[in-house]
Amino acid sequence: MRKKRILLLSEGFGTGHTQAAYALSVGLRQLSPRVQTRVIELGTFLNPVIGPLILSAYRKTVSKQPKLVGKLYRGHYHKSLNRLTRFALHRLFYNHVSDVVRQLKPDMIVCTHPFPNAVVSRLKRLGLDVPLYTLITDYDAHATWTNPEVTAYLVSSPTVRSRLITQGVAPAQVVVTGIPVHPNFWHPHDRAEILSQFKLSDMPTVLVMGGGWGLMAEEQQVEYMTSFADRVQLIICMGSNDKAREKLLADARFQHPNIKVLGFTKEISKLMDVSDLLVTKPGGMTCTEGMSKGIPMLFYEPIPGQEEENLEYFVTHGFGEPLTSTDTIDRWFRLIQEPYASDQHRGNLLALRNAEYNPAKCSEAVLSLLLEDVAPAAE
């Protein structure tokens, strides 16, 4: 019997969309040998020259003009992509999507970004007969995600479900699955092995993440953290931002033996397991990974728009707080140096995680929809 095929379509506007697609892909294949998956960043795949240029321009805009990004997000919050926009996207950047679908013959398409979601919706309106599922990768529901041709929406929280219903989506079409994380985040790793692998000390540890693009907190705040290096170990992950990483490595304050400055790594799940505190931008993917590990989080400099909504969700639900000043750093760095208080807080977060989120749920839900061929039930 032929394996069931799932085509996962994303875009590289931020790293979280594609991370979610790969997390779902690996999770599905781990759960069932009857599933075959393919992840494609569609714009770059179809336009290998123009696509990266567009993504680079977007990255610079996010870095240099975040307020503009927020203004555009809010200004179009209740506006889905109209037919003319979908037509333009299709003609300019996605002209050969139907060829890709025809060649791969998927039994299901899952989109983790609004652009491929809009283009596949247009193909369905023109006759494509493949179920289309939309996986929203933040804790908000911008209208650009919504299209009448979508079979069902997979969302992070009941709040997002309610917002979609308010926008006119039928309740039976919205399933609360949580954002998928890689199976590496489903279970803890061996602490001693991780410490040995990364040459880390067994001491209170803070993981500072700049996201896939290495966008860090205010320089003064990160520099202030180094003043704790004799008592608190710092692991600083700079993603693909090699220039920023080299700058830190050249700074004497970051050359302490208890400070590790890393570039891109696929071992974040392990680093979270040996860390007592996560300092991060409130990207939907990273925050969900932190929640899955039950690690307390401090959030810095949210990009106006979806990251502000992500921050609001995780703060409201007790998983972290905004990094507003050095006083916040003082308080949390003191707390993690008290083993009983730190362990108790981590235990409370894991209990809260268990009530709010199951790391494998999204993969299990998609597998059920695929293999059982049933309509999704409302939650």
mmCIF file of N, CA, C and O in Angstrom, residues 12-15 54-70 210-218 238 240-241 243-244 281 300-304 307:
data_model
loop_
_atom_site.group_PDB
_atom_site.id
_atom_site.type_symbol
_atom_site.label_atom_id
_atom_site.label_comp_id
_atom_site.label_asym_id
_atom_site.label_seq_id
_atom_site.Cartn_x
_atom_site.Cartn_y
_atom_site.Cartn_z
ATOM 1 N N GLY A 12 10.282 31.591 4.342
ATOM 2 C CA GLY A 12 11.373 31.941 5.244
ATOM 3 C C GLY A 12 11.278 33.310 5.859
ATOM 4 O O GLY A 12 12.300 33.892 6.232
ATOM 5 N N PHE A 13 10.059 33.869 5.975
ATOM 6 C CA PHE A 13 9.880 35.173 6.625
ATOM 7 C C PHE A 13 9.922 34.964 8.132
ATOM 8 O O PHE A 13 8.892 34.820 8.788
ATOM 9 N N GLY A 14 11.146 34.959 8.695
ATOM 10 C CA GLY A 14 11.334 34.480 10.054
ATOM 11 C C GLY A 14 11.573 32.975 9.982
ATOM 12 O O GLY A 14 11.217 32.322 9.001
ATOM 13 N N THR A 15 12.184 32.421 11.014
ATOM 14 C CA THR A 15 12.534 31.004 10.959
ATOM 15 C C THR A 15 11.448 30.090 11.514
ATOM 16 O O THR A 15 11.449 28.897 11.261
ATOM 17 N N ILE A 54 14.197 38.704 -1.593
ATOM 18 C CA ILE A 54 13.003 39.193 -0.897
ATOM 19 C C ILE A 54 13.107 38.919 0.602
ATOM 20 O O ILE A 54 12.801 39.781 1.434
ATOM 21 N N LEU A 55 13.577 37.725 0.951
ATOM 22 C CA LEU A 55 13.716 37.374 2.366
ATOM 23 C C LEU A 55 14.759 38.253 3.048
ATOM 24 O O LEU A 55 14.598 38.657 4.200
ATOM 25 N N SER A 56 15.843 38.553 2.335
ATOM 26 C CA SER A 56 16.874 39.420 2.891
ATOM 27 C C SER A 56 16.333 40.823 3.144
ATOM 28 O O SER A 56 16.617 41.442 4.182
ATOM 29 N N ALA A 57 15.537 41.320 2.208
ATOM 30 C CA ALA A 57 14.934 42.645 2.374
ATOM 31 C C ALA A 57 13.987 42.662 3.572
ATOM 32 O O ALA A 57 13.953 43.626 4.356
ATOM 33 N N TYR A 58 13.227 41.591 3.737
ATOM 34 C CA TYR A 58 12.306 41.495 4.882
ATOM 35 C C TYR A 58 13.089 41.472 6.194
ATOM 36 O O TYR A 58 12.722 42.145 7.164
ATOM 37 N N ARG A 59 14.170 40.715 6.218
ATOM 38 C CA ARG A 59 14.993 40.625 7.425
ATOM 39 C C ARG A 59 15.542 41.996 7.811
ATOM 40 O O ARG A 59 15.525 42.368 8.992
ATOM 41 N N LYS A 60 16.003 42.755 6.843
ATOM 42 C CA LYS A 60 16.524 44.089 7.129
ATOM 43 C C LYS A 60 15.418 45.008 7.644
ATOM 44 O O LYS A 60 15.645 45.825 8.543
ATOM 45 N N THR A 61 14.223 44.865 7.082
ATOM 46 C CA THR A 61 13.101 45.689 7.533
ATOM 47 C C THR A 61 12.749 45.383 8.985
ATOM 48 O O THR A 61 12.532 46.292 9.792
ATOM 49 N N VAL A 62 12.699 44.101 9.316
ATOM 50 C CA VAL A 62 12.391 43.701 10.690
ATOM 51 C C VAL A 62 13.452 44.235 11.649
ATOM 52 O O VAL A 62 13.139 44.705 12.756
ATOM 53 N N SER A 63 14.714 44.181 11.229
ATOM 54 C CA SER A 63 15.817 44.601 12.090
ATOM 55 C C SER A 63 15.868 46.119 12.256
ATOM 56 O O SER A 63 16.090 46.621 13.358
ATOM 57 N N LYS A 64 15.655 46.846 11.163
ATOM 58 C CA LYS A 64 15.855 48.296 11.176
ATOM 59 C C LYS A 64 14.572 49.090 11.393
ATOM 60 O O LYS A 64 14.612 50.197 11.933
ATOM 61 N N GLN A 65 13.431 48.550 10.977
ATOM 62 C CA GLN A 65 12.173 49.297 11.061
ATOM 63 C C GLN A 65 11.037 48.434 11.630
ATOM 64 O O GLN A 65 10.023 48.226 10.982
ATOM 65 N N PRO A 66 11.213 47.929 12.844
ATOM 66 C CA PRO A 66 10.171 47.061 13.412
ATOM 67 C C PRO A 66 8.819 47.754 13.556
ATOM 68 O O PRO A 66 7.776 47.108 13.450
ATOM 69 N N LYS A 67 8.823 49.086 13.806
ATOM 70 C CA LYS A 67 7.554 49.791 13.950
ATOM 71 C C LYS A 67 6.754 49.772 12.645
ATOM 72 O O LYS A 67 5.516 49.712 12.666
ATOM 73 N N LEU A 68 7.450 49.812 11.517
ATOM 74 C CA LEU A 68 6.772 49.727 10.221
ATOM 75 C C LEU A 68 6.111 48.366 10.054
ATOM 76 O O LEU A 68 4.973 48.269 9.574
ATOM 77 N N VAL A 69 6.826 47.310 10.474
ATOM 78 C CA VAL A 69 6.265 45.960 10.406
ATOM 79 C C VAL A 69 4.993 45.878 11.251
ATOM 80 O O VAL A 69 3.968 45.329 10.825
ATOM 81 N N GLY A 70 5.045 46.457 12.451
ATOM 82 C CA GLY A 70 3.878 46.453 13.323
ATOM 83 C C GLY A 70 2.721 47.246 12.754
ATOM 84 O O GLY A 70 1.560 46.834 12.858
ATOM 85 N N GLY A 210 18.939 34.500 20.408
ATOM 86 C CA GLY A 210 18.657 35.599 19.493
ATOM 87 C C GLY A 210 17.796 35.178 18.329
ATOM 88 O O GLY A 210 17.679 35.918 17.350
ATOM 89 N N GLY A 211 17.196 33.987 18.397
ATOM 90 C CA GLY A 211 16.395 33.498 17.279
ATOM 91 C C GLY A 211 17.287 33.060 16.130
ATOM 92 O O GLY A 211 18.514 33.157 16.177
ATOM 93 N N GLY A 212 16.670 32.576 15.055
ATOM 94 C CA GLY A 212 17.430 32.111 13.902
ATOM 95 C C GLY A 212 18.265 33.202 13.263
ATOM 96 O O GLY A 212 19.297 32.935 12.648
ATOM 97 N N TRP A 213 17.831 34.469 13.434
ATOM 98 C CA TRP A 213 18.551 35.591 12.829
ATOM 99 C C TRP A 213 19.510 36.268 13.802
ATOM 100 O O TRP A 213 20.166 37.244 13.448
ATOM 101 N N GLY A 214 19.588 35.794 15.038
ATOM 102 C CA GLY A 214 20.524 36.361 15.986
ATOM 103 C C GLY A 214 20.223 37.791 16.383
ATOM 104 O O GLY A 214 21.137 38.602 16.563
ATOM 105 N N LEU A 215 18.943 38.132 16.552
ATOM 106 C CA LEU A 215 18.555 39.476 16.974
ATOM 107 C C LEU A 215 18.526 39.516 18.496
ATOM 108 O O LEU A 215 17.656 38.928 19.129
ATOM 109 N N MET A 216 19.492 40.213 19.098
ATOM 110 C CA MET A 216 19.672 40.141 20.534
ATOM 111 C C MET A 216 18.945 41.256 21.283
ATOM 112 O O MET A 216 18.469 42.223 20.689
ATOM 113 N N ALA A 217 18.919 41.090 22.606
ATOM 114 C CA ALA A 217 18.361 42.122 23.479
ATOM 115 C C ALA A 217 19.278 43.345 23.459
ATOM 116 O O ALA A 217 20.326 43.354 22.817
ATOM 117 N N GLU A 218 18.872 44.387 24.187
ATOM 118 C CA GLU A 218 19.704 45.578 24.274
ATOM 119 C C GLU A 218 21.106 45.194 24.736
ATOM 120 O O GLU A 218 21.291 44.388 25.643
ATOM 121 N N MET A 238 23.502 32.627 18.882
ATOM 122 C CA MET A 238 23.379 33.740 17.949
ATOM 123 C C MET A 238 22.776 33.339 16.602
ATOM 124 O O MET A 238 22.746 34.135 15.665
ATOM 125 N N SER A 240 22.163 32.353 12.943
ATOM 126 C CA SER A 240 22.975 32.497 11.737
ATOM 127 C C SER A 240 23.712 33.833 11.671
ATOM 128 O O SER A 240 24.363 34.138 10.663
ATOM 129 N N ASN A 241 23.640 34.631 12.738
ATOM 130 C CA ASN A 241 24.249 35.958 12.739
ATOM 131 C C ASN A 241 25.727 35.840 13.123
ATOM 132 O O ASN A 241 26.128 36.122 14.257
ATOM 133 N N LYS A 243 28.277 37.606 12.215
ATOM 134 C CA LYS A 243 28.916 38.888 12.506
ATOM 135 C C LYS A 243 28.730 39.257 13.972
ATOM 136 O O LYS A 243 29.689 39.675 14.645
ATOM 137 N N ALA A 244 27.505 39.122 14.486
ATOM 138 C CA ALA A 244 27.236 39.442 15.889
ATOM 139 C C ALA A 244 27.958 38.464 16.821
ATOM 140 O O ALA A 244 28.464 38.856 17.881
ATOM 141 N N LYS A 281 13.563 36.445 22.394
ATOM 142 C CA LYS A 281 12.486 37.176 21.745
ATOM 143 C C LYS A 281 11.245 36.279 21.775
ATOM 144 O O LYS A 281 11.367 35.059 21.715
ATOM 145 N N TYR A 300 12.323 39.729 25.503
ATOM 146 C CA TYR A 300 12.830 41.058 25.186
ATOM 147 C C TYR A 300 12.403 41.491 23.785
ATOM 148 O O TYR A 300 12.216 40.684 22.893
ATOM 149 N N GLU A 301 12.226 42.776 23.599
ATOM 150 C CA GLU A 301 12.029 43.455 22.324
ATOM 151 C C GLU A 301 11.129 42.696 21.333
ATOM 152 O O GLU A 301 11.575 42.290 20.266
ATOM 153 N N PRO A 302 9.856 42.508 21.666
ATOM 154 C CA PRO A 302 8.964 41.856 20.698
ATOM 155 C C PRO A 302 8.791 42.715 19.449
ATOM 156 O O PRO A 302 8.677 43.940 19.537
ATOM 157 N N ILE A 303 8.796 42.080 18.282
ATOM 158 C CA ILE A 303 8.466 42.791 17.055
ATOM 159 C C ILE A 303 6.995 43.181 17.152
ATOM 160 O O ILE A 303 6.146 42.344 17.472
ATOM 161 N N PRO A 304 6.648 44.456 16.913
ATOM 162 C CA PRO A 304 5.245 44.862 16.999
ATOM 163 C C PRO A 304 4.357 43.978 16.112
ATOM 164 O O PRO A 304 4.679 43.717 14.960
ATOM 165 N N GLU A 307 4.547 39.099 17.676
ATOM 166 C CA GLU A 307 5.377 38.812 18.838
ATOM 167 C C GLU A 307 4.825 39.471 20.095
ATOM 168 O O GLU A 307 4.984 38.934 21.205
#
